[in-house]
Tab-separated table of C-alpha atoms and ligand atoms in Angstrom:
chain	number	residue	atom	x	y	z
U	207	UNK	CA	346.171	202.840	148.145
U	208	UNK	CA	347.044	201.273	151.264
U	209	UNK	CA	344.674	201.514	154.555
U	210	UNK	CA	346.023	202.973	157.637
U	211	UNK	CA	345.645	200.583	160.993
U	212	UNK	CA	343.484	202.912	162.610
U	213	UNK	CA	340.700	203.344	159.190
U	214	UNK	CA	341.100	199.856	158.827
U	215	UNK	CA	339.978	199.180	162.763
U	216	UNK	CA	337.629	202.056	162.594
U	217	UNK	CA	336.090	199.756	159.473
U	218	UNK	CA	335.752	196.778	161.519
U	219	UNK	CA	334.336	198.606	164.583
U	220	UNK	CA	331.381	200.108	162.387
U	221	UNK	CA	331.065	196.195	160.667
U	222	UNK	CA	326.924	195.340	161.548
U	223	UNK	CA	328.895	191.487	161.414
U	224	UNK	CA	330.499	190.061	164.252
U	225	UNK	CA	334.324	189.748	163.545
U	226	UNK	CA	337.192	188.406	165.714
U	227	UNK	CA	340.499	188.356	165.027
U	228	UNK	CA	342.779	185.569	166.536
U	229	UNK	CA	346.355	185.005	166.589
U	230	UNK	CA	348.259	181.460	164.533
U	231	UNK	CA	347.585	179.358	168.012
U	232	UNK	CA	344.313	180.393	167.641
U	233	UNK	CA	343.496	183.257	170.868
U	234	UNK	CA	341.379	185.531	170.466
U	235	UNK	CA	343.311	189.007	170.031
U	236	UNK	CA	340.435	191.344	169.156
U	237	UNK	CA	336.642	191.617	168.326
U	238	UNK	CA	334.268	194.025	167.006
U	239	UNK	CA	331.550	195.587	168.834
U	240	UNK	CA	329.047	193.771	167.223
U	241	UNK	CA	330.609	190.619	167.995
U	242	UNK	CA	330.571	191.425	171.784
U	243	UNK	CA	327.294	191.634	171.234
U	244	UNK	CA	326.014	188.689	169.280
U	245	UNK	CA	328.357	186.847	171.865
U	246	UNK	CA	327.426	188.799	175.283
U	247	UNK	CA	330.684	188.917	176.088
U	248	UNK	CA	333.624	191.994	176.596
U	249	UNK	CA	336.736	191.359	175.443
U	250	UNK	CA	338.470	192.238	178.761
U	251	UNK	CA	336.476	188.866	179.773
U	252	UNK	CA	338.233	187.249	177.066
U	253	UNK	CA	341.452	188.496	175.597
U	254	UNK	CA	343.983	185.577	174.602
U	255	UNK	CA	341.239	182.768	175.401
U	256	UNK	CA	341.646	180.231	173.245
U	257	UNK	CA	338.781	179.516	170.610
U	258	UNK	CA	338.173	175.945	171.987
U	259	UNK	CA	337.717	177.522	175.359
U	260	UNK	CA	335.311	180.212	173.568
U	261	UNK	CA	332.962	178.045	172.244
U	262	UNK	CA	333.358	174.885	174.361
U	263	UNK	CA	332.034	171.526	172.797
U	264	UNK	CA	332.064	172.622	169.287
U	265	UNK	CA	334.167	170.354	167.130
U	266	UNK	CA	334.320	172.358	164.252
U	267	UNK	CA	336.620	174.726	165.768
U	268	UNK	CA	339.054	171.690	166.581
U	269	UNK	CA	340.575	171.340	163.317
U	270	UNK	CA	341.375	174.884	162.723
U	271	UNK	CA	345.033	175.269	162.681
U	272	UNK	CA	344.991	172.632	159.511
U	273	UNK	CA	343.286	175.768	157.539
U	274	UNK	CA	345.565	176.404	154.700
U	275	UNK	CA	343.672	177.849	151.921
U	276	UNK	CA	343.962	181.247	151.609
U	277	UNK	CA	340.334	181.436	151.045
U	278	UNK	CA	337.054	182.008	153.282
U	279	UNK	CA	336.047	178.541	154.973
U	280	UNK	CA	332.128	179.072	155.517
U	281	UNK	CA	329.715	176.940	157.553
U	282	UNK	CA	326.036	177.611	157.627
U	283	UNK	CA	323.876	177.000	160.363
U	284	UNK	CA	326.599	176.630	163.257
U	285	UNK	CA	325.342	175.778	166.819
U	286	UNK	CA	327.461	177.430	169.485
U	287	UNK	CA	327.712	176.486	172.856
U	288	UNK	CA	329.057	180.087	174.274
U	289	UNK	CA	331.867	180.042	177.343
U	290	UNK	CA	329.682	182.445	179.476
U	291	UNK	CA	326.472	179.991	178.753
U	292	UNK	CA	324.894	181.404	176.120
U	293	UNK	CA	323.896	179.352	173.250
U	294	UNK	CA	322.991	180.559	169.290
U	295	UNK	CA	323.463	179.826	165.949
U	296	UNK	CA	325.180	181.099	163.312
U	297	UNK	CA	326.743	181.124	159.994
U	298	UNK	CA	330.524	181.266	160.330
U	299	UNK	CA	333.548	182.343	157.720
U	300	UNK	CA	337.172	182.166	158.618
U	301	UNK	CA	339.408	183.284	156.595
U	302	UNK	CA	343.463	182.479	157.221
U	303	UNK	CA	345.584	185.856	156.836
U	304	UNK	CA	348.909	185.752	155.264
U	305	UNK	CA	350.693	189.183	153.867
U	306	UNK	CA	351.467	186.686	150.467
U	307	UNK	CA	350.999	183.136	149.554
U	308	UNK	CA	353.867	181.762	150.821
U	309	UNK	CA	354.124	183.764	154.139
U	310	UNK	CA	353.138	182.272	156.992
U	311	UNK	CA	349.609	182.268	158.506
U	312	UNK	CA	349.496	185.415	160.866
U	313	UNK	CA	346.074	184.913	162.324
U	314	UNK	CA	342.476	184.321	161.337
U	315	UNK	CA	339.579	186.180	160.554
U	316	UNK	CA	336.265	184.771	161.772
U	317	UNK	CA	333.256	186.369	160.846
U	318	UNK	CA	329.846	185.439	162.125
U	319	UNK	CA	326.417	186.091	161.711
U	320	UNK	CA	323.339	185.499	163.671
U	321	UNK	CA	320.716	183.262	161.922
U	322	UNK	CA	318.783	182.210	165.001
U	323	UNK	CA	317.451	185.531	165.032
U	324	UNK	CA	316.719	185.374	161.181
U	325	UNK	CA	315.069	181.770	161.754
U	326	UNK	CA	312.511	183.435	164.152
U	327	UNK	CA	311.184	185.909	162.732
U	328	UNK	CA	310.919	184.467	159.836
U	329	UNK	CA	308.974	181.938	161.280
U	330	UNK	CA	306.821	184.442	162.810
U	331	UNK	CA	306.409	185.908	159.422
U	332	UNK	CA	304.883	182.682	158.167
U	333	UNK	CA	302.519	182.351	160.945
U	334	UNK	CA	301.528	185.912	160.072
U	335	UNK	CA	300.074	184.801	157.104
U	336	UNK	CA	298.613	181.907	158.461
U	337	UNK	CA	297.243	184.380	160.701
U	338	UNK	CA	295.666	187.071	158.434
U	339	UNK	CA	294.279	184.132	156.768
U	340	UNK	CA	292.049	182.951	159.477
U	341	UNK	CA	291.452	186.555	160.759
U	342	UNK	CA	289.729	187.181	157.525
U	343	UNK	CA	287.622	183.994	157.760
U	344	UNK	CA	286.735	185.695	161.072
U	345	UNK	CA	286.178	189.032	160.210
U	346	UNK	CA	284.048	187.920	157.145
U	347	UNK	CA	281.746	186.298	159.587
U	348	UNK	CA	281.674	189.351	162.151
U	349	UNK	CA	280.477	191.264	159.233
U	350	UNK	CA	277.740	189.262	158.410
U	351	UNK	CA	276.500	189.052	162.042
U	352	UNK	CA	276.459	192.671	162.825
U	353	UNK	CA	274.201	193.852	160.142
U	354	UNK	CA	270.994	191.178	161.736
U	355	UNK	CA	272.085	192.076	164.510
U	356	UNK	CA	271.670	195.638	163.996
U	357	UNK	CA	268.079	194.378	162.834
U	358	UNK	CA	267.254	192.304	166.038
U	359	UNK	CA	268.207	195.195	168.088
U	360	UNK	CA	266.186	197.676	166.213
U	361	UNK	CA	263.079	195.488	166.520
U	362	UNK	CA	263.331	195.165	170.013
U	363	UNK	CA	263.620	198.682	170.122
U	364	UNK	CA	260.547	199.334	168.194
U	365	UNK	CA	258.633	196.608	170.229
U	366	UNK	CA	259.694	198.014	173.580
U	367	UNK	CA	258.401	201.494	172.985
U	368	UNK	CA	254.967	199.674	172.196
U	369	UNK	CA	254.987	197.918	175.700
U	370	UNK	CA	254.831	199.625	179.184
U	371	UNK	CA	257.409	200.476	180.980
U	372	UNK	CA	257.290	197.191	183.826
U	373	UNK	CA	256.706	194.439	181.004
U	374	UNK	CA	260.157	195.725	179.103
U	375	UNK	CA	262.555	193.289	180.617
U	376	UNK	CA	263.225	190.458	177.909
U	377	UNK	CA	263.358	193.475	175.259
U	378	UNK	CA	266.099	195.004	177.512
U	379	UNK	CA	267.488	191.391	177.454
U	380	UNK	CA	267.676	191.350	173.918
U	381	UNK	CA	269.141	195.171	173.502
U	382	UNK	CA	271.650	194.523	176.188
U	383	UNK	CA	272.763	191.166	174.844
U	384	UNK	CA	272.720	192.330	171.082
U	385	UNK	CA	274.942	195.498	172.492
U	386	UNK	CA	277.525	193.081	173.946
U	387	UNK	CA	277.558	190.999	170.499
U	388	UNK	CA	277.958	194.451	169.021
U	389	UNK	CA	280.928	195.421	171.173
U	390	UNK	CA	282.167	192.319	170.839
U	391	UNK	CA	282.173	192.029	166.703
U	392	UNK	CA	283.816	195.294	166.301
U	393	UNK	CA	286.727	194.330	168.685
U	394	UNK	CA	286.962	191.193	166.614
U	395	UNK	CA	286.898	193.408	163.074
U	396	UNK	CA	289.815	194.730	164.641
U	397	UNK	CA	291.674	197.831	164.266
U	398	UNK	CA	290.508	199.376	161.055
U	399	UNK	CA	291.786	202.728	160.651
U	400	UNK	CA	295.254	203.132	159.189
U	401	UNK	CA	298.218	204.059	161.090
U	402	UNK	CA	298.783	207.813	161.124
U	403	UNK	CA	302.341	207.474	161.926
U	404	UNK	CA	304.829	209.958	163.137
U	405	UNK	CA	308.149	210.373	164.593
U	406	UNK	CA	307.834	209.078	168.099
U	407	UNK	CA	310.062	208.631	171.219
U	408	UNK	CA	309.407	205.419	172.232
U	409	UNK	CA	310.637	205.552	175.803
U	410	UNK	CA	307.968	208.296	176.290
U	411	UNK	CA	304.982	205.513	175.320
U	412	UNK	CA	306.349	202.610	177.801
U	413	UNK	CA	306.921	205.640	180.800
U	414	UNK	CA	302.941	206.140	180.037
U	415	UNK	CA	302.372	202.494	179.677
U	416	UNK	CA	304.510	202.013	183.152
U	417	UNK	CA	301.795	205.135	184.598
U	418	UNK	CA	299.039	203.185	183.525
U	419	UNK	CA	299.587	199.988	184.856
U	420	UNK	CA	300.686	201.347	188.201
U	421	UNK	CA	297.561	203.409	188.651
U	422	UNK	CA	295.870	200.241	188.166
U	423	UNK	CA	297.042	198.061	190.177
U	424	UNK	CA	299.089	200.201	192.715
U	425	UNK	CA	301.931	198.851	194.088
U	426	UNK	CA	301.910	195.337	193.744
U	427	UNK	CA	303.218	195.421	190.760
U	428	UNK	CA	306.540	196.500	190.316
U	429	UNK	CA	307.015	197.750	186.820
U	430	UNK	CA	311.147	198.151	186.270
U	431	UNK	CA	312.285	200.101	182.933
U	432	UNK	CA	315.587	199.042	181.281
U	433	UNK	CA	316.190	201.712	178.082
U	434	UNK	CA	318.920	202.008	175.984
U	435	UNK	CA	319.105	205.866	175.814
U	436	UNK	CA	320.313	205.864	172.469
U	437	UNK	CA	317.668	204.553	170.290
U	438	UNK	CA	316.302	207.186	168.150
U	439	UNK	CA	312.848	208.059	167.303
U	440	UNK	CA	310.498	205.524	165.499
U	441	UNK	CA	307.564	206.283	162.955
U	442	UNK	CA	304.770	204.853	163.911
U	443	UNK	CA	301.235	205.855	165.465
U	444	UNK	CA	301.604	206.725	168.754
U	445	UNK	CA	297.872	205.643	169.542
U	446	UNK	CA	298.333	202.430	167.618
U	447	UNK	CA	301.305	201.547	169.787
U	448	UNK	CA	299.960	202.325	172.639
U	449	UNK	CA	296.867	200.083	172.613
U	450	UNK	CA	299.389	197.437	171.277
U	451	UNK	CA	301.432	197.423	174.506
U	452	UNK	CA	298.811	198.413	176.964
U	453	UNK	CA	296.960	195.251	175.843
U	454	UNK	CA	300.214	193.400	176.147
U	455	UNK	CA	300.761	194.697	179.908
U	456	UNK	CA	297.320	193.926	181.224
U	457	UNK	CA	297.803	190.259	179.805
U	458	UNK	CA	301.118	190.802	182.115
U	459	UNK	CA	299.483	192.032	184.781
U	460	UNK	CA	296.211	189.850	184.950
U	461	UNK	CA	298.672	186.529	184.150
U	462	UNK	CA	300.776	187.359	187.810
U	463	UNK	CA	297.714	188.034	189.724
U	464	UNK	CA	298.224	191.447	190.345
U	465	UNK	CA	301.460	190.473	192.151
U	466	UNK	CA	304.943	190.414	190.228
U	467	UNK	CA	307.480	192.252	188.597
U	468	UNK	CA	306.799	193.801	184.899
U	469	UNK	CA	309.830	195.179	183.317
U	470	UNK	CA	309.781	197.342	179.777
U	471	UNK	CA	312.952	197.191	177.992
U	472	UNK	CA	314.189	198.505	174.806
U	473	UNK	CA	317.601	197.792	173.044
U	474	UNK	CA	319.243	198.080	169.567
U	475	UNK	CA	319.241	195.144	167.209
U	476	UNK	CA	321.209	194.795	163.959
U	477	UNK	CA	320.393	193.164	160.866
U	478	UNK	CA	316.639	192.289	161.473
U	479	UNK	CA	314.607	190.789	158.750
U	480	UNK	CA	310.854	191.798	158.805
U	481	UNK	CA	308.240	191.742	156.035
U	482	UNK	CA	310.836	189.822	153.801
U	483	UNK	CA	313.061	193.239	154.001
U	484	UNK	CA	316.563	193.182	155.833
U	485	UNK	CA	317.177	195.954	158.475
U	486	UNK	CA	320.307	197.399	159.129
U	487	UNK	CA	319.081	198.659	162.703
U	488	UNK	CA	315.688	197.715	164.249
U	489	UNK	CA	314.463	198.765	167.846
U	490	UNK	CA	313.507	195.946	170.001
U	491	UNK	CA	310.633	196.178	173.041
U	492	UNK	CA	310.192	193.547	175.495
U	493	UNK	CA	307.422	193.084	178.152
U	494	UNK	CA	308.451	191.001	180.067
U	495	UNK	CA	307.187	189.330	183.452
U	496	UNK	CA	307.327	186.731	186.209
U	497	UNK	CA	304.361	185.153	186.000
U	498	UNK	CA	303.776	181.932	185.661
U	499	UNK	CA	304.682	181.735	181.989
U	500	UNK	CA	302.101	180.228	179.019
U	501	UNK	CA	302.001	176.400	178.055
U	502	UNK	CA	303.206	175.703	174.779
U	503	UNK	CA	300.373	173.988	173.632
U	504	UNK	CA	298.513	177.939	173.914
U	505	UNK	CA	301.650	179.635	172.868
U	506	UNK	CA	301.575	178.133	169.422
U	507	UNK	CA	298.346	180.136	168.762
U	508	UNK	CA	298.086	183.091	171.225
U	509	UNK	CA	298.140	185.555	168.532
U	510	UNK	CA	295.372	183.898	166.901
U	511	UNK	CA	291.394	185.632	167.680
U	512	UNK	CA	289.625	184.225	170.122
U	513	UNK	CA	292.491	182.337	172.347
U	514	UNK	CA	292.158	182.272	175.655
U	515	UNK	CA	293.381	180.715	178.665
U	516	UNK	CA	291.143	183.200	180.955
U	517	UNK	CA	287.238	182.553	181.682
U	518	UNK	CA	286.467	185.994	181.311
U	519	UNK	CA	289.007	187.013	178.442
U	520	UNK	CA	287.768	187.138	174.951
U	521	UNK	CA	290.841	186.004	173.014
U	522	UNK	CA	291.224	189.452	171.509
U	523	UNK	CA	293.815	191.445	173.038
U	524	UNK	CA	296.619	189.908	171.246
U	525	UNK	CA	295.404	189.547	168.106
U	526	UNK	CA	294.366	193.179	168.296
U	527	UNK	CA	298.514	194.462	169.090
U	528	UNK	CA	299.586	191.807	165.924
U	529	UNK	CA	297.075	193.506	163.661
U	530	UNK	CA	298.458	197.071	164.971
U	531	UNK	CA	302.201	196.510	165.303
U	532	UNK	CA	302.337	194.587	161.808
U	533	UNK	CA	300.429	197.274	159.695
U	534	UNK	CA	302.857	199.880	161.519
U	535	UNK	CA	305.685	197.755	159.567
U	536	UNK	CA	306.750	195.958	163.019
U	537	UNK	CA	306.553	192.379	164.314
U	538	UNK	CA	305.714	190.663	167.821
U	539	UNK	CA	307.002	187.358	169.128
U	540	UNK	CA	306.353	185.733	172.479
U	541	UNK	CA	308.615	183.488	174.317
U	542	UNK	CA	307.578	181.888	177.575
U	543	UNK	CA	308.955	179.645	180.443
U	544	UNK	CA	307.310	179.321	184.307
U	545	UNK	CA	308.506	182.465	185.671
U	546	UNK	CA	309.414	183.984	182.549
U	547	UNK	CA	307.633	185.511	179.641
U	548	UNK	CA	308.689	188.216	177.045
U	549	UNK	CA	306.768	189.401	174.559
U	550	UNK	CA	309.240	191.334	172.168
U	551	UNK	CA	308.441	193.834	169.444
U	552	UNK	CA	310.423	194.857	166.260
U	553	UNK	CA	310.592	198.315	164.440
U	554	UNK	CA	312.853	199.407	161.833
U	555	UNK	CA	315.310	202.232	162.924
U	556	UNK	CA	315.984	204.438	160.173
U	557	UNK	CA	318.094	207.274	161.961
U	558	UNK	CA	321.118	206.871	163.261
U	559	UNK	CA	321.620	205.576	166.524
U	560	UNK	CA	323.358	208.183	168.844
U	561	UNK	CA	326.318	206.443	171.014
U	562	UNK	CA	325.256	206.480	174.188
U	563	UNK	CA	327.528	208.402	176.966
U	564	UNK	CA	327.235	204.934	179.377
U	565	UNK	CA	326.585	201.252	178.395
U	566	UNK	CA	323.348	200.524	178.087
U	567	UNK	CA	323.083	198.612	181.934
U	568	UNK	CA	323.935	201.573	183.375
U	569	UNK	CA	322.049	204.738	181.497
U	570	UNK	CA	318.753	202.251	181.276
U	571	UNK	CA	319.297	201.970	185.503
U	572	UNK	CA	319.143	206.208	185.225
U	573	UNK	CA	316.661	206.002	182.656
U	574	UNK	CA	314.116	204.238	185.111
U	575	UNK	CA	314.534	206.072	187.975
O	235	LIG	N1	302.028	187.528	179.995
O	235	LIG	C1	301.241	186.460	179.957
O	235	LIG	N2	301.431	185.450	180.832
O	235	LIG	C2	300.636	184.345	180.811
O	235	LIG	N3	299.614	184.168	179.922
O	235	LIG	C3	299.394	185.141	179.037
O	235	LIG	C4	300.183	186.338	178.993
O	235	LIG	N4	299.735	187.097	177.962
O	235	LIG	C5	298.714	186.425	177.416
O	235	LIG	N5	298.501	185.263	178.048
O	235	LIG	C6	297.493	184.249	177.720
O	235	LIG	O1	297.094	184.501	176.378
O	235	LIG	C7	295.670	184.556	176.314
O	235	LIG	C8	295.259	185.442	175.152
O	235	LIG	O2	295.474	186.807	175.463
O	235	LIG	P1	294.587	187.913	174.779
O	235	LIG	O3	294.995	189.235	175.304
O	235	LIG	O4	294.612	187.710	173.309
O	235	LIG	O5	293.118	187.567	175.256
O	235	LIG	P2	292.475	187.679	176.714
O	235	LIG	O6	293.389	188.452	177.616
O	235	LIG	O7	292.092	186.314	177.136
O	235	LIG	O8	291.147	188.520	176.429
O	235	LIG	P3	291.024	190.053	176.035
O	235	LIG	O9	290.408	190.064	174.685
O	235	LIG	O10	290.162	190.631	177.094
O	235	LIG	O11	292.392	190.648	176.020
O	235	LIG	C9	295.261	185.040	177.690
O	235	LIG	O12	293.946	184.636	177.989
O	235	LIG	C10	296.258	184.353	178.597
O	235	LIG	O13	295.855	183.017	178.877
O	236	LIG	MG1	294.103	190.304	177.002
């Protein structure tokens, strides 16, 4: 049975892939609205451009007319050098269309798929591990602290009550200090209840995140929202989360001195791999600010315990939202520049997402407001 045009476009237009469709000389005639995303690009912006002027400086592309196969040409691991600036990689297929073998070419099929993305996260996976590894070392040794501890404290409890009231000050010494190693072990046992997780709108937990923050540090901080109005519900805990970002904003907040711009964002991402399991949909979160970014030499291990780069921090904050977001099936990744850091979280989406009435610049614009 033959496809119609319109089924067969309708196909293409629900494709999670990125596909473009070019005409013999090679201009770009059409592309899917997954590949106007993976590319950043409208196809108003670039309708008949030719694919040389697409992906400047790629030579691959160069020697495409010769294509004569009638077969998929595939290249893994493609870097492209995008005509509005962009840059990403990708694996590539094109695929020559003829209506019969000895017809002549009528345009190509190129099909692409976003592996930078895949790269990450998987390479955030692997530090996971590395992670959990050392965070049990850690917690181990918490455990065997606290119960002495508890013993100390007791003791000085016990010998306190036996002295009078004006010689009690190095026994307070000891119950105060042995209550700050106290609070201090548990945060570093980290979260230890399991996630009780529901169907949540997310937007709803960054508006009270955005709340927070501004009642606690007034208006100094300018906190900006960009949603995506579409994104459906995700299960998770709501408490959970919410630690896991507040602790994420205060880092924001304390890193710009109380003076800066925090903006929560949220958008739709397509074929995610997390916890060795491929996505069709995920949610995405960033935090991002415009503070003066993290070295790299503290990036490599900021979601490890006990990293800090502030005198008073205790290195826990972030290791705290890993432990929360990754047993709620998400992940966390940080990027950072001077001026720019984003600290991005994954969930799966299972529902569908709802097209949204506006792009997602515009309704996000309302959606903050
Ligand atoms: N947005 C950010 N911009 C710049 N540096 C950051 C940012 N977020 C985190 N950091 C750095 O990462 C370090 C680790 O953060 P983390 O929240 O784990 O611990 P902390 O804030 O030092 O202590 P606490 O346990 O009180 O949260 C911070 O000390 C800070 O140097
Ligand atoms: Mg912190």
């Amino acid at each position: 049975m033959a496809l119609s045009a319109s089924l067969a476009q309708k196909m293409i237009d629900n494709q999670t892939t990125a596909v473009l469709w070019f005409d013999p000389q090679l201009h770009l005639q059409a592309i899917n609205p997954a590949g106007e995303n993976l590319l950043k690009l409208s196809i108003n912006q670039v309708h008949n451009i030719q694919v040389q002027n697409l992906f400047p400086d790629c030579e691959y592309f160069a020697h495409l007319g010769d294509l004569t196969q009638p077969h998929p040409v595939i290249e893994h691991g493609l870097r492209l050098n995008l005509y509005n600036g962009h840059s990403l990689m990708v694996d590539c297929s094109i695929t020559p269309v003829r209506r019969n073998s000895k017809a002549a070419i009528e345009g190509f099929v190129m099909e692409m798929v976003n592996v930078d993305q895949q790269l990450r996260l998987s390479r955030e996976e692997n530090l996971i591990l590395q992670r959990q590894a050392a965070q049990n070392v850690l917690r181990g040794l918490a455990h065997e602290i606290k119960n002495p501890l508890g013993g100390l404290r007791g003791a000085a409890q016990l010998l306190a009550r036996e002295l009078p009231q004006q010689q009690r000050e190095y026994t307070d010494i000891i119950i105060g200090e042995a209550d700050r190693l106290q609070t201090l072990l548990d945060r570093m046992l980290g979260p230890r209840t399991p996630p009780h997780k529901e169907l949540l709108n997310v937007h709803r937990v960054l508006c009270r995140i955005r709340q927070l923050v501004e009642s606690e540090v007034g208006s100094s901080i300018v906190v900006n929202t960009d949603f995506d109005p579409s994104i459906p519900d995700i299960f998770v805990d709501p408490d959970q989360l919410h630690q896991a970002l507040l602790n994420i904003a205060r880092n924001a907040v304390q890193a710009m001195q109380n003076r800066g711009v925090l903006c929560l964002r949220t958008r739709v991402e397509r074929r995610v791999v997390m916890h060795n399991r491929q996505y069709k949909m995920a949610l995405r979160m960033d935090v991002q600010d415009n503070g003066p970014g993290i070295s790299e030499d503290l990036l490599e291990q900021i979601f490890y315990p006990m990293v800090t780069g502030r005198a008073e921090g205790t290195g826990l904050g972030l290791s705290i939202a890993q432990t929360l977001i990754n047993q709620n099936d998400g992940l966390i990744s940080c990027s950072s520049k001077p001026g720019q850091t984003v600290f991005s979280i994954w969930f799966p989406l299972y529902k569908k997402v709802q097209p949204s009435i506006e792009p997602a610049g515009r309704a996000s614009r309302q959606a903050s407001s």
